[in-house]
mmCIF file of N, CA and C in Angstrom:
data_model
loop_
_atom_site.group_PDB
_atom_site.id
_atom_site.type_symbol
_atom_site.label_atom_id
_atom_site.label_comp_id
_atom_site.label_asym_id
_atom_site.label_seq_id
_atom_site.Cartn_x
_atom_site.Cartn_y
_atom_site.Cartn_z
ATOM 1 N N MET A 652 121.772 118.801 107.945
ATOM 2 C CA MET A 652 120.255 118.810 107.712
ATOM 3 C C MET A 652 119.906 119.262 109.214
ATOM 4 N N ILE A 653 118.899 119.711 109.311
ATOM 5 C CA ILE A 653 118.486 120.245 110.802
ATOM 6 C C ILE A 653 117.395 119.514 111.313
ATOM 7 N N LYS A 654 117.098 119.943 112.630
ATOM 8 C CA LYS A 654 116.115 118.571 112.975
ATOM 9 C C LYS A 654 114.722 119.014 112.632
ATOM 10 N N GLU A 655 114.267 120.202 112.121
ATOM 11 C CA GLU A 655 113.099 120.768 111.754
ATOM 12 C C GLU A 655 112.953 119.871 110.287
ATOM 13 N N ASP A 656 114.165 119.776 109.517
ATOM 14 C CA ASP A 656 113.782 118.722 107.999
ATOM 15 C C ASP A 656 113.581 117.486 108.790
ATOM 16 N N LEU A 657 114.362 117.207 109.609
ATOM 17 C CA LEU A 657 113.995 115.647 109.979
ATOM 18 C C LEU A 657 112.645 115.324 110.671
ATOM 19 N N LYS A 658 111.820 116.334 111.346
ATOM 20 C CA LYS A 658 110.693 116.540 111.650
ATOM 21 C C LYS A 658 109.573 116.089 110.540
ATOM 22 N N SER A 659 110.006 116.753 109.090
ATOM 23 C CA SER A 659 109.238 116.471 108.061
ATOM 24 C C SER A 659 109.227 115.081 107.500
ATOM 25 N N THR A 660 110.748 114.427 107.633
ATOM 26 C CA THR A 660 111.009 113.141 107.349
ATOM 27 C C THR A 660 110.008 112.008 107.981
ATOM 28 N N VAL A 661 110.082 112.553 109.321
ATOM 29 C CA VAL A 661 109.745 111.521 110.245
ATOM 30 C C VAL A 661 108.286 111.467 110.176
ATOM 31 N N GLN A 662 107.424 112.772 109.781
ATOM 32 C CA GLN A 662 105.890 112.723 109.593
ATOM 33 C C GLN A 662 105.981 112.289 108.354
ATOM 34 N N ASP A 663 106.802 112.054 107.320
ATOM 35 C CA ASP A 663 106.241 111.284 106.115
ATOM 36 C C ASP A 663 106.494 109.602 106.467
ATOM 37 N N MET A 664 107.467 109.578 107.098
ATOM 38 C CA MET A 664 107.669 108.119 107.551
ATOM 39 C C MET A 664 106.354 107.251 108.208
ATOM 40 N N ILE A 665 105.827 107.920 109.039
ATOM 41 C CA ILE A 665 104.954 107.215 109.939
ATOM 42 C C ILE A 665 103.707 107.070 109.268
ATOM 43 N N VAL A 666 103.457 107.939 108.141
ATOM 44 C CA VAL A 666 102.261 107.567 107.092
ATOM 45 C C VAL A 666 102.519 106.729 106.136
ATOM 46 N N ALA A 667 103.246 106.437 105.821
ATOM 47 C CA ALA A 667 103.888 105.439 104.902
ATOM 48 C C ALA A 667 103.345 104.204 105.240
ATOM 49 N N PRO A 668 102.237 103.695 104.161
ATOM 50 C CA PRO A 668 101.782 102.310 104.432
ATOM 51 C C PRO A 668 102.663 100.941 104.600
ATOM 52 N N SER A 669 103.745 101.142 104.354
ATOM 53 C CA SER A 669 104.798 99.903 104.598
ATOM 54 C C SER A 669 105.526 100.489 105.812
ATOM 55 N N CYS A 670 105.462 101.397 106.643
ATOM 56 C CA CYS A 670 106.325 101.647 108.091
ATOM 57 C C CYS A 670 105.760 100.697 109.076
ATOM 58 N N HIS A 671 106.623 100.329 109.569
ATOM 59 C CA HIS A 671 106.390 99.045 110.665
ATOM 60 C C HIS A 671 106.023 99.726 111.957
ATOM 61 N N PRO A 672 104.729 98.942 112.395
ATOM 62 C CA PRO A 672 104.201 99.673 113.764
ATOM 63 C C PRO A 672 105.070 100.010 114.702
ATOM 64 N N ASP A 673 106.404 99.320 114.889
ATOM 65 C CA ASP A 673 107.349 100.001 116.199
ATOM 66 C C ASP A 673 108.284 101.081 115.639
ATOM 67 N N LEU A 674 108.675 101.245 114.297
ATOM 68 C CA LEU A 674 109.028 102.610 113.974
ATOM 69 C C LEU A 674 108.149 103.334 113.774
ATOM 70 N N GLN A 675 106.737 102.970 113.685
ATOM 71 C CA GLN A 675 105.640 104.582 113.511
ATOM 72 C C GLN A 675 105.678 104.890 114.956
ATOM 73 N N ALA A 676 105.140 103.694 115.782
ATOM 74 C CA ALA A 676 105.375 104.189 117.117
ATOM 75 C C ALA A 676 106.756 105.312 117.822
ATOM 76 N N ALA A 677 107.810 104.891 117.737
ATOM 77 C CA ALA A 677 109.112 105.775 117.510
ATOM 78 C C ALA A 677 108.972 106.835 117.149
ATOM 79 N N GLY A 678 108.417 107.049 115.851
ATOM 80 C CA GLY A 678 108.442 108.334 115.236
ATOM 81 C C GLY A 678 107.282 109.059 115.939
ATOM 82 N N LYS A 679 106.196 108.521 116.189
ATOM 83 C CA LYS A 679 105.267 109.389 116.705
ATOM 84 C C LYS A 679 105.953 110.297 118.347
ATOM 85 N N ALA A 680 106.445 109.017 118.803
ATOM 86 C CA ALA A 680 107.014 109.316 119.944
ATOM 87 C C ALA A 680 108.065 110.592 119.997
ATOM 88 N N TRP A 681 108.892 110.341 118.925
ATOM 89 C CA TRP A 681 109.808 111.759 119.050
ATOM 90 C C TRP A 681 109.333 112.915 118.348
ATOM 91 N N LEU A 682 108.387 112.741 117.738
ATOM 92 C CA LEU A 682 107.779 114.204 117.388
ATOM 93 C C LEU A 682 106.724 114.686 118.604
ATOM 94 N N TYR A 683 106.304 113.451 119.581
ATOM 95 C CA TYR A 683 105.403 114.139 120.407
ATOM 96 C C TYR A 683 106.361 115.107 121.440
ATOM 97 N N GLU A 684 107.405 114.292 121.746
ATOM 98 C CA GLU A 684 108.612 115.040 122.493
ATOM 99 C C GLU A 684 109.477 115.924 122.002
ATOM 100 N N PHE A 685 109.297 116.318 120.963
ATOM 101 C CA PHE A 685 110.239 117.180 120.162
ATOM 102 C C PHE A 685 110.317 118.388 120.793
ATOM 103 N N GLY A 686 111.130 119.261 121.240
ATOM 104 C CA GLY A 686 111.558 120.238 121.935
ATOM 105 C C GLY A 686 111.194 120.007 123.542
ATOM 106 N N LYS A 687 111.049 118.999 124.120
ATOM 107 C CA LYS A 687 110.391 119.116 125.253
ATOM 108 C C LYS A 687 111.915 117.703 126.117
ATOM 109 N N GLU A 688 111.304 117.727 127.354
ATOM 110 C CA GLU A 688 112.127 116.703 128.195
ATOM 111 C C GLU A 688 112.687 115.472 127.897
ATOM 112 N N GLY A 689 111.594 114.669 127.368
ATOM 113 C CA GLY A 689 111.593 113.257 126.519
ATOM 114 C C GLY A 689 112.453 113.146 125.301
ATOM 115 N N GLU A 690 112.639 114.307 124.844
ATOM 116 C CA GLU A 690 113.386 114.480 123.755
ATOM 117 C C GLU A 690 114.517 113.436 123.190
ATOM 118 N N PRO A 691 115.343 113.231 124.360
ATOM 119 C CA PRO A 691 116.750 112.605 124.016
ATOM 120 C C PRO A 691 116.322 110.757 124.003
ATOM 121 N N GLN A 692 115.677 110.539 125.212
ATOM 122 C CA GLN A 692 115.172 109.038 125.059
ATOM 123 C C GLN A 692 114.374 108.907 123.808
ATOM 124 N N ALA A 693 113.218 109.651 123.518
ATOM 125 C CA ALA A 693 112.587 109.225 122.170
ATOM 126 C C ALA A 693 113.387 109.458 121.070
ATOM 127 N N ALA A 694 114.306 110.194 120.882
ATOM 128 C CA ALA A 694 115.509 110.150 119.973
ATOM 129 C C ALA A 694 116.093 108.916 119.716
ATOM 130 N N HIS A 695 116.591 108.566 120.832
ATOM 131 C CA HIS A 695 117.203 107.100 120.750
ATOM 132 C C HIS A 695 116.174 105.957 120.379
ATOM 133 N N ASN A 696 115.275 106.047 120.680
ATOM 134 C CA ASN A 696 114.272 104.776 120.451
ATOM 135 C C ASN A 696 114.201 105.081 119.328
ATOM 136 N N LEU A 697 113.969 106.258 118.485
ATOM 137 C CA LEU A 697 113.748 106.222 116.782
ATOM 138 C C LEU A 697 114.990 105.605 116.022
ATOM 139 N N VAL A 698 115.881 106.052 116.667
ATOM 140 C CA VAL A 698 117.335 105.527 116.031
ATOM 141 C C VAL A 698 117.102 104.016 116.214
ATOM 142 N N ILE A 699 117.157 103.380 117.186
ATOM 143 C CA ILE A 699 117.452 102.011 117.443
ATOM 144 C C ILE A 699 116.189 101.217 116.400
ATOM 145 N N GLU A 700 114.754 101.880 116.241
ATOM 146 C CA GLU A 700 113.877 101.146 115.580
ATOM 147 C C GLU A 700 114.433 101.465 114.236
ATOM 148 N N ALA A 701 114.656 102.495 113.651
ATOM 149 C CA ALA A 701 115.159 102.915 112.426
ATOM 150 C C ALA A 701 116.221 101.658 111.743
ATOM 151 N N GLU A 702 117.083 101.494 112.851
ATOM 152 C CA GLU A 702 117.930 100.402 112.473
ATOM 153 C C GLU A 702 117.444 99.121 112.368
ATOM 154 N N ALA A 703 116.510 98.872 113.049
ATOM 155 C CA ALA A 703 115.805 97.214 113.080
ATOM 156 C C ALA A 703 114.719 97.322 111.792
ATOM 157 N N CYS A 704 114.165 98.523 111.531
ATOM 158 C CA CYS A 704 113.182 98.379 110.440
ATOM 159 C C CYS A 704 113.779 98.644 108.882
ATOM 160 N N LEU A 705 115.028 99.224 109.035
ATOM 161 C CA LEU A 705 115.532 99.318 107.601
ATOM 162 C C LEU A 705 115.707 98.276 106.934
ATOM 163 N N GLN A 706 115.277 97.872 105.977
ATOM 164 C CA GLN A 706 115.326 96.799 105.136
ATOM 165 C C GLN A 706 116.752 96.903 103.778
ATOM 166 N N THR A 707 117.419 95.738 104.224
ATOM 167 C CA THR A 707 118.086 95.625 103.147
ATOM 168 C C THR A 707 117.688 95.124 101.778
ATOM 169 N N VAL A 708 118.402 94.919 100.801
ATOM 170 C CA VAL A 708 117.731 94.722 99.419
ATOM 171 C C VAL A 708 117.789 92.951 99.378
ATOM 172 N N ASP A 709 118.681 92.410 100.071
ATOM 173 C CA ASP A 709 119.227 90.919 100.357
ATOM 174 C C ASP A 709 117.787 90.650 101.295
ATOM 175 N N GLY A 710 117.477 91.701 102.236
ATOM 176 C CA GLY A 710 116.578 91.106 103.292
ATOM 177 C C GLY A 710 115.244 91.097 102.432
ATOM 178 N N LEU A 711 114.933 92.128 101.536
ATOM 179 C CA LEU A 711 113.712 91.991 100.317
ATOM 180 C C LEU A 711 113.904 90.800 99.438
ATOM 181 N N VAL A 712 114.996 90.387 98.977
ATOM 182 C CA VAL A 712 115.076 89.181 98.088
ATOM 183 C C VAL A 712 114.561 87.659 98.950
ATOM 184 N N ALA A 713 115.147 87.750 100.068
ATOM 185 C CA ALA A 713 114.494 86.759 100.965
ATOM 186 C C ALA A 713 113.153 86.798 101.162
ATOM 187 N N PHE A 714 112.591 88.082 101.622
ATOM 188 C CA PHE A 714 111.010 88.339 101.694
ATOM 189 C C PHE A 714 110.294 87.735 100.412
ATOM 190 N N VAL A 715 110.910 88.312 99.176
ATOM 191 C CA VAL A 715 110.155 88.143 98.105
ATOM 192 C C VAL A 715 109.940 86.636 97.849
ATOM 193 N N ASN A 716 110.927 85.793 98.262
ATOM 194 C CA ASN A 716 110.678 84.455 97.896
ATOM 195 C C ASN A 716 110.080 83.893 98.752
ATOM 196 N N SER A 717 109.573 83.925 99.858
ATOM 197 C CA SER A 717 108.786 83.766 101.098
ATOM 198 C C SER A 717 107.155 83.534 100.736
ATOM 199 N N PRO A 718 106.403 82.453 101.190
ATOM 200 C CA PRO A 718 105.187 82.461 101.098
ATOM 201 C C PRO A 718 104.166 83.908 101.570
ATOM 202 N N ALA A 719 104.984 84.477 102.318
ATOM 203 C CA ALA A 719 104.313 85.514 103.139
ATOM 204 C C ALA A 719 104.260 86.626 102.276
ATOM 205 N N ALA A 720 105.307 86.985 101.034
ATOM 206 C CA ALA A 720 105.191 87.983 100.212
ATOM 207 C C ALA A 720 104.074 87.390 99.565
ATOM 208 N N LYS A 721 103.923 86.761 98.663
ATOM 209 C CA LYS A 721 102.601 86.511 97.682
ATOM 210 C C LYS A 721 101.429 86.971 98.705
ATOM 211 N N LYS A 722 101.247 86.059 99.926
ATOM 212 C CA LYS A 722 99.919 86.625 100.238
ATOM 213 C C LYS A 722 99.808 87.934 100.475
ATOM 214 N N ILE A 723 100.869 88.547 100.947
ATOM 215 C CA ILE A 723 100.510 90.149 101.272
ATOM 216 C C ILE A 723 100.263 90.758 100.136
ATOM 217 N N PHE A 724 101.128 90.733 98.864
ATOM 218 C CA PHE A 724 100.986 91.391 97.740
ATOM 219 C C PHE A 724 100.029 91.223 97.274
ATOM 220 N N GLY A 725 99.628 89.590 96.835
ATOM 221 C CA GLY A 725 98.250 89.097 96.358
ATOM 222 C C GLY A 725 98.405 89.112 94.534
ATOM 223 N N ASP A 726 97.648 90.274 93.930
ATOM 224 C CA ASP A 726 97.704 90.457 92.641
ATOM 225 C C ASP A 726 98.896 91.453 92.060
ATOM 226 N N ASN A 727 99.379 91.783 92.980
ATOM 227 C CA ASN A 727 100.600 92.749 92.867
ATOM 228 C C ASN A 727 102.041 92.107 92.810
ATOM 229 N N PHE A 728 102.194 90.858 93.245
ATOM 230 C CA PHE A 728 102.916 90.087 93.866
ATOM 231 C C PHE A 728 104.036 90.283 92.479
ATOM 232 N N ASP A 729 103.620 90.033 91.133
ATOM 233 C CA ASP A 729 104.791 89.752 90.067
ATOM 234 C C ASP A 729 105.393 91.319 90.015
ATOM 235 N N ASN A 730 104.687 92.304 90.168
ATOM 236 C CA ASN A 730 105.537 93.515 90.093
ATOM 237 C C ASN A 730 106.175 93.791 91.210
ATOM 238 N N PHE A 731 105.986 93.209 92.222
ATOM 239 C CA PHE A 731 106.774 93.397 93.395
ATOM 240 C C PHE A 731 107.910 92.739 93.218
ATOM 241 N N TYR A 732 107.865 91.722 92.944
ATOM 242 C CA TYR A 732 108.987 90.896 92.357
ATOM 243 C C TYR A 732 109.819 91.532 91.285
ATOM 244 N N LYS A 733 109.333 91.802 90.361
ATOM 245 C CA LYS A 733 110.130 92.221 89.513
ATOM 246 C C LYS A 733 111.006 93.637 90.171
ATOM 247 N N HIS A 734 110.406 94.457 90.816
ATOM 248 C CA HIS A 734 110.712 95.475 91.638
ATOM 249 C C HIS A 734 111.911 95.466 92.497
ATOM 250 N N VAL A 735 111.980 94.355 93.168
ATOM 251 C CA VAL A 735 113.003 93.888 94.210
ATOM 252 C C VAL A 735 114.372 93.681 93.248
ATOM 253 N N GLU A 736 114.085 92.538 92.072
ATOM 254 C CA GLU A 736 114.993 92.099 91.100
ATOM 255 C C GLU A 736 115.724 93.404 90.622
ATOM 256 N N GLU A 737 114.816 94.244 90.165
ATOM 257 C CA GLU A 737 115.729 95.661 89.553
ATOM 258 C C GLU A 737 116.205 96.037 90.421
ATOM 259 N N LEU A 738 115.967 96.290 91.830
ATOM 260 C CA LEU A 738 116.723 96.874 93.021
ATOM 261 C C LEU A 738 118.224 96.371 93.327
ATOM 262 N N LYS A 739 118.083 94.641 93.056
ATOM 263 C CA LYS A 739 119.198 94.198 93.288
ATOM 264 C C LYS A 739 120.121 94.256 92.178
ATOM 265 N N ALA A 740 119.490 94.086 90.805
ATOM 266 C CA ALA A 740 120.441 94.166 89.939
ATOM 267 C C ALA A 740 120.906 95.649 89.732
ATOM 268 N N GLY A 741 120.528 96.602 89.835
ATOM 269 C CA GLY A 741 120.882 97.869 89.945
ATOM 270 C C GLY A 741 121.788 98.330 91.059
ATOM 271 N N GLY A 742 122.043 96.902 92.099
ATOM 272 C CA GLY A 742 123.206 97.261 93.201
ATOM 273 C C GLY A 742 122.658 98.395 94.204
ATOM 274 N N ALA A 743 121.492 98.611 94.515
ATOM 275 C CA ALA A 743 120.723 99.038 95.445
ATOM 276 C C ALA A 743 121.112 98.162 97.047
ATOM 277 N N GLU A 744 121.448 98.845 98.061
ATOM 278 C CA GLU A 744 121.568 98.827 99.152
ATOM 279 C C GLU A 744 120.528 98.195 100.071
ATOM 280 N N TYR A 745 119.841 99.240 100.119
ATOM 281 C CA TYR A 745 118.367 99.076 101.055
ATOM 282 C C TYR A 745 117.106 99.287 99.967
ATOM 283 N N CYS A 746 115.954 98.720 100.586
ATOM 284 C CA CYS A 746 114.541 98.692 100.225
ATOM 285 C C CYS A 746 114.470 100.482 99.645
ATOM 286 N N ASP A 747 113.525 100.482 98.992
ATOM 287 C CA ASP A 747 113.328 102.171 98.526
ATOM 288 C C ASP A 747 111.991 102.446 98.743
ATOM 289 N N CYS A 748 111.055 101.733 99.627
ATOM 290 C CA CYS A 748 109.917 102.330 100.045
ATOM 291 C C CYS A 748 109.927 103.356 100.879
ATOM 292 N N ALA A 749 109.268 104.082 101.121
ATOM 293 C CA ALA A 749 108.732 105.442 101.755
ATOM 294 C C ALA A 749 109.484 105.171 103.031
ATOM 295 N N ALA A 750 109.113 104.161 103.952
ATOM 296 C CA ALA A 750 109.467 104.408 105.374
ATOM 297 C C ALA A 750 110.929 103.775 105.017
ATOM 298 N N CYS A 751 111.215 102.761 104.543
ATOM 299 C CA CYS A 751 112.956 102.883 104.641
ATOM 300 C C CYS A 751 113.838 104.137 104.068
ATOM 301 N N LYS A 752 113.453 104.553 103.042
ATOM 302 C CA LYS A 752 113.749 105.654 102.681
ATOM 303 C C LYS A 752 113.874 107.011 103.915
ATOM 304 N N ALA A 753 112.859 107.198 104.307
ATOM 305 C CA ALA A 753 113.116 107.990 105.839
ATOM 306 C C ALA A 753 113.674 107.329 106.919
ATOM 307 N N ALA A 754 113.669 105.918 106.873
ATOM 308 C CA ALA A 754 114.683 105.481 107.919
ATOM 309 C C ALA A 754 116.230 105.656 107.888
ATOM 310 N N LYS A 755 116.454 105.568 106.733
ATOM 311 C CA LYS A 755 117.835 105.825 106.066
ATOM 312 C C LYS A 755 118.202 107.250 106.378
ATOM 313 N N VAL A 756 117.429 108.273 106.017
ATOM 314 C CA VAL A 756 117.497 109.588 106.536
ATOM 315 C C VAL A 756 117.829 109.710 107.830
ATOM 316 N N VAL A 757 116.896 109.089 108.742
ATOM 317 C CA VAL A 757 117.069 109.248 110.282
ATOM 318 C C VAL A 757 118.427 108.567 110.651
ATOM 319 N N LEU A 758 118.798 107.373 110.206
ATOM 320 C CA LEU A 758 119.910 106.876 110.400
ATOM 321 C C LEU A 758 121.313 107.692 109.944
ATOM 322 N N ASP A 759 120.983 108.230 108.861
ATOM 323 C CA ASP A 759 122.007 109.148 108.139
ATOM 324 C C ASP A 759 122.420 110.536 108.807
ATOM 325 N N ASN A 760 121.158 110.895 109.763
ATOM 326 C CA ASN A 760 121.326 111.839 110.643
ATOM 327 C C ASN A 760 121.256 111.975 112.061
ATOM 328 N N GLN A 761 121.338 110.780 112.548
ATOM 329 C CA GLN A 761 121.514 110.404 114.099
ATOM 330 C C GLN A 761 122.092 111.400 114.731
ATOM 331 N N SER A 762 123.234 111.974 114.179
ATOM 332 C CA SER A 762 123.879 112.972 115.116
ATOM 333 C C SER A 762 122.977 114.261 115.240
ATOM 334 N N VAL A 763 122.352 114.471 114.336
ATOM 335 C CA VAL A 763 121.704 115.886 114.573
ATOM 336 C C VAL A 763 120.310 115.383 115.508
ATOM 337 N N ILE A 764 119.717 114.136 115.308
ATOM 338 C CA ILE A 764 118.765 113.680 116.187
ATOM 339 C C ILE A 764 118.806 113.642 117.615
ATOM 340 N N LEU A 765 120.045 112.907 117.683
ATOM 341 C CA LEU A 765 120.358 112.520 119.203
ATOM 342 C C LEU A 765 121.354 114.004 119.957
ATOM 343 N N ASN A 766 121.280 115.005 119.407
ATOM 344 C CA ASN A 766 121.739 115.940 120.015
ATOM 345 C C ASN A 766 120.592 117.195 119.873
#
């Protein structure tokens, strides 16, 4: 993957409703600094935030069993719960929301981002 492709991935990530504000800020900063003097530090910060925000399926299982999940998902909670169970049963390692998918791509390609 090339950096130009990763720009598109990060752009998609930062507009995902599930993107954590810290990851969103790091993504925006990296895009802003792309090709500029501040890019190396912004890239480093993006990788750190991607590592911190990428949610494992086990983390989702813990979350879905918390009172916060019911509050956040409201009427859609049952669908979310079922989806998390399907991810776990299917052997998924990570959350499959748009933000987590993009964060995984960032981490898988951190050598490209950091160079």
